[in-house]
Coordinates of C-alpha atoms in Angstrom, one line a residue:
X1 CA -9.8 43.8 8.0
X2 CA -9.0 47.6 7.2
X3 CA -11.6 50.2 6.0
X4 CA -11.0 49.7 2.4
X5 CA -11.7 46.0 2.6
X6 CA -15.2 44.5 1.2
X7 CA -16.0 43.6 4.5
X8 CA -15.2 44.8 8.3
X9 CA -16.0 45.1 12.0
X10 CA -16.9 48.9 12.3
X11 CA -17.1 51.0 15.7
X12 CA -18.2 54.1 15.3
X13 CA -17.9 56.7 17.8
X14 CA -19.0 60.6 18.2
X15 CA -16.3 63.1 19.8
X16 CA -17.9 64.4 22.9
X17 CA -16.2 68.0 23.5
X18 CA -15.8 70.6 20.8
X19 CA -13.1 70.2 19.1
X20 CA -10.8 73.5 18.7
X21 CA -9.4 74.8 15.4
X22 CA -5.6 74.9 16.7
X23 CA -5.9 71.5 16.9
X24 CA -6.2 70.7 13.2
X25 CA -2.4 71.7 12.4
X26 CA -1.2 69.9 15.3
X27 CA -2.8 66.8 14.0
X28 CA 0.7 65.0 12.7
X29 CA 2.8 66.2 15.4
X30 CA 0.3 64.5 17.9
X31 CA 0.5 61.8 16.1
X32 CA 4.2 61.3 15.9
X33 CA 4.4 61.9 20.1
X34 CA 2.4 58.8 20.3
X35 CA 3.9 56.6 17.1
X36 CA 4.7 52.9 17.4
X37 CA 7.7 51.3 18.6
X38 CA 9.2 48.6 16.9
X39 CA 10.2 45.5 19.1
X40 CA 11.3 43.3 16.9
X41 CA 15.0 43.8 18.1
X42 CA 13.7 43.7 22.6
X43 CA 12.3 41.8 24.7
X44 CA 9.6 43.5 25.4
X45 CA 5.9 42.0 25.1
X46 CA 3.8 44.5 23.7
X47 CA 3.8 47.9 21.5
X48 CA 1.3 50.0 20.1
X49 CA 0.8 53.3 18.4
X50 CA -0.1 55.6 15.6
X51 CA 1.4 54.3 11.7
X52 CA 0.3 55.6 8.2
X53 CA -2.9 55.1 7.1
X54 CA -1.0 54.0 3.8
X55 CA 1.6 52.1 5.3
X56 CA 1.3 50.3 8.3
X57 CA 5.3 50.2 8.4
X58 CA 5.3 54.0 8.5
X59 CA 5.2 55.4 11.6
X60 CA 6.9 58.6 10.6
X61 CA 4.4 59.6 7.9
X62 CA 6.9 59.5 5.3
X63 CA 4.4 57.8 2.5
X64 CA 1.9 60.1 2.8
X65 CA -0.1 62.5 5.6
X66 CA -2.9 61.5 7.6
X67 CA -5.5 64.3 5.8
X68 CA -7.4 63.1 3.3
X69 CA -10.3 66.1 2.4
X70 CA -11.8 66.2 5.1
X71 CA -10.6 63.2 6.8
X72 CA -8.1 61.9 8.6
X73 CA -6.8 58.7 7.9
X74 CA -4.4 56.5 10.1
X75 CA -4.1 53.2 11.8
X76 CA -2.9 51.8 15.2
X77 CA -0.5 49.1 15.4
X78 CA -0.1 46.5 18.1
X79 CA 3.1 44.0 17.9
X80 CA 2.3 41.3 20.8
X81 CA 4.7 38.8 21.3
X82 CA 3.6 35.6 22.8
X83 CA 5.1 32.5 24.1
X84 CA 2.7 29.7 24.1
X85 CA 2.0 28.4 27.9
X86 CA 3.1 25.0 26.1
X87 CA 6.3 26.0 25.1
X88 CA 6.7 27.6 28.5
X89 CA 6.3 24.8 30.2
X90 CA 8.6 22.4 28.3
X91 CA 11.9 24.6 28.3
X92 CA 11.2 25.4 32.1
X93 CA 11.6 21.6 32.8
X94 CA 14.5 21.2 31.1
X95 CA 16.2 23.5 32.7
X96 CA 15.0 23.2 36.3
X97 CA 16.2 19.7 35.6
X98 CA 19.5 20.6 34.8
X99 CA 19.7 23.3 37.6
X100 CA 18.2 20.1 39.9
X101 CA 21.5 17.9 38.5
X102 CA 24.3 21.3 39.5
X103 CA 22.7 21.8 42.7
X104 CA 22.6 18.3 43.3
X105 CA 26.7 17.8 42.3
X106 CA 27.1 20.9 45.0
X107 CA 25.3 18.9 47.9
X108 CA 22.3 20.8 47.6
X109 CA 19.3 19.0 47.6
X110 CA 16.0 21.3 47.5
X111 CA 15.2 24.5 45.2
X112 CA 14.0 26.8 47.0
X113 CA 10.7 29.1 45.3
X114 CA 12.6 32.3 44.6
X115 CA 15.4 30.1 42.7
X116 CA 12.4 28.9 40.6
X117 CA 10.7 32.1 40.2
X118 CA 14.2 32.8 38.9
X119 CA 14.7 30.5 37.0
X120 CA 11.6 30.8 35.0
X121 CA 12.0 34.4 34.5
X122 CA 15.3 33.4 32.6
X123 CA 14.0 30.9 30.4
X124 CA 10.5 32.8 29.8
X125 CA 13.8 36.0 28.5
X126 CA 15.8 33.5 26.8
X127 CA 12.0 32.5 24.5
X128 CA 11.4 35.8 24.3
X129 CA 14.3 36.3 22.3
X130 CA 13.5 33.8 20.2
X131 CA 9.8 35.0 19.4
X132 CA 8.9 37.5 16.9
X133 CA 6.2 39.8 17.9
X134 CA 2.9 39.2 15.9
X135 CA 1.4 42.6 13.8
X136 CA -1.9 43.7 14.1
X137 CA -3.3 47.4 12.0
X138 CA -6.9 48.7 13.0
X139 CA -7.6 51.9 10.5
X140 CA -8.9 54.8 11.8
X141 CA -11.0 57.4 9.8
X142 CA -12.2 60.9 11.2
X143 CA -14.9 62.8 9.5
X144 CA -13.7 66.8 10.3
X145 CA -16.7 67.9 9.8
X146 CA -19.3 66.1 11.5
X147 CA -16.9 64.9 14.5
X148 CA -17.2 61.2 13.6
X149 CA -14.3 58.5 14.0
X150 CA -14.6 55.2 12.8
X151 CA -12.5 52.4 14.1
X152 CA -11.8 49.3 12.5
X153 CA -12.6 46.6 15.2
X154 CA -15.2 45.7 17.5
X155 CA -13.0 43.7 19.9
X156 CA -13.1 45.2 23.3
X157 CA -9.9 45.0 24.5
X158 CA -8.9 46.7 21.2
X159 CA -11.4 49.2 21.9
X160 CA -10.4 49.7 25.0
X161 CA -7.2 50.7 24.1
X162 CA -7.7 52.7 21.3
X163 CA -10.1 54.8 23.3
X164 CA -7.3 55.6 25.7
X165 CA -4.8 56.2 23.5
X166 CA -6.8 58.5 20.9
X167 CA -7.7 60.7 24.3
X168 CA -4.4 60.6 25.7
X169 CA -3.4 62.0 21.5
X170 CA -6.0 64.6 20.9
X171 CA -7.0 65.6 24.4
X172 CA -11.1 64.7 23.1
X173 CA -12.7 61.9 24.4
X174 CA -15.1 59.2 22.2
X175 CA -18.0 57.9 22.8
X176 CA -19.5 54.8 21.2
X177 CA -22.8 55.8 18.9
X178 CA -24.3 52.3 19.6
X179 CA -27.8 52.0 19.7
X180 CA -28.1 52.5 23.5
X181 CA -25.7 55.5 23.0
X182 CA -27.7 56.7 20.2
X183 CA -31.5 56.3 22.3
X184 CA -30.0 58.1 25.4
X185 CA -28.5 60.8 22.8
X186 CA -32.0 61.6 21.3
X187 CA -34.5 60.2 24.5
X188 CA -32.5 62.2 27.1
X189 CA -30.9 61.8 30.3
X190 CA -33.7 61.2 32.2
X191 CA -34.8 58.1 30.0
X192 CA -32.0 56.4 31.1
X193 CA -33.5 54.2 33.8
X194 CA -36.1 53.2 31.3
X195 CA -33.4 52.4 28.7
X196 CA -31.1 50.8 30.8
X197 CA -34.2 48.4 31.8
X198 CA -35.2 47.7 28.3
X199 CA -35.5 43.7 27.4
X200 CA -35.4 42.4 23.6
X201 CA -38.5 41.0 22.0
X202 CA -38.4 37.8 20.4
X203 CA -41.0 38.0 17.1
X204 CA -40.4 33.8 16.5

């Protein structure tokens, strides 16, 4: 769900370095370096990148600009395209049994595990092909002025990602304001041992 849904999974994260003024009007052009990709018309298994806040099929920032007051406001996109293991496995039988019958008519009787390797490296192309890649948007809101981002998912493999992508952008690196973040943050360094060592209570 995006940021102006009724509901959402929120991360929230705090920028750790100072962030410089030059960088402000570079914003957009950063942004466009590290766009997405489509794939619909490849092979390939997996894109991601920066698209409009406003339209998630805008990676050019054609609709409208990623400032908004004194945020910015854009989303990252990640096309995966999957082949259920299912699917797979049915169209590489078929055709090792077919390749079994030519090598067969040619007086070759075993398949050795590089022709199979091969072989299901052709047929897992040929599917690929045949598979549109599956959309997913997670908006992104920065508050200027208090060095805030908020990211719209909690799933970390997403998180992940969008981490390393948003440093490998801006040149500024996040850092999750969850609660053991936030404790160490006002607590100290030197709590962290206690912190680290801290068990929920259970009050039923």
């Amino acid at each position: 769900m995006g940021i102006l849904s009724t509901s959402l999974s929120l991360t929230r994260y705090k920028i750790v370095e100072n962030v410089p003024d030059t960088l402000w009007s570079e914003i957009q052009d950063r942004l466009l370096k590290f766009s997405f990709q489509d794939i619909d018309n490849t092979t390939d298994e997996r894109s991601f990148g920066w698209v409009c806040f406003d339209n998630m099929l805008d990676s050019r920032w054609q609709t409208a600009p990623p400032t908004k007051g004194e945020f910015l406001a854009f989303a990252l996109r990640l096309d995966t395209r999957r082949i259920p293991p299912a699917v797979l496995k049915k169209h590489f039988q078929i055709h090792l049994d077919e390749f079994r019958k030519k090598l067969k008519e040619q007086g070759q009787k075993y398949i050795s595990r590089e022709q199979k390797k091969e072989l299901k490296e052709q047929v897992k192309l040929k599917l690929l092909t045949k598979t549109l890649p599956v959309p997913a948007f997670f908006d992104v809101v920065w508050d200027m002025q208090k060095n805030l981002v908020y990211f719209a998912s909690t799933r970390p493999k997403v998180l992940e990602l969008f981490e390393e992508l948003f440093t490998k952008t801006f040149e500024l690196h996040l850092e999750p304001q969850s609660p053991f973040f936030k404790a160490l943050n006002i607590l100290g360094q030197e709590q962290l041992p206690k912190i680290e060592n801290l068990e929920p209570t259970i009050f039923v």
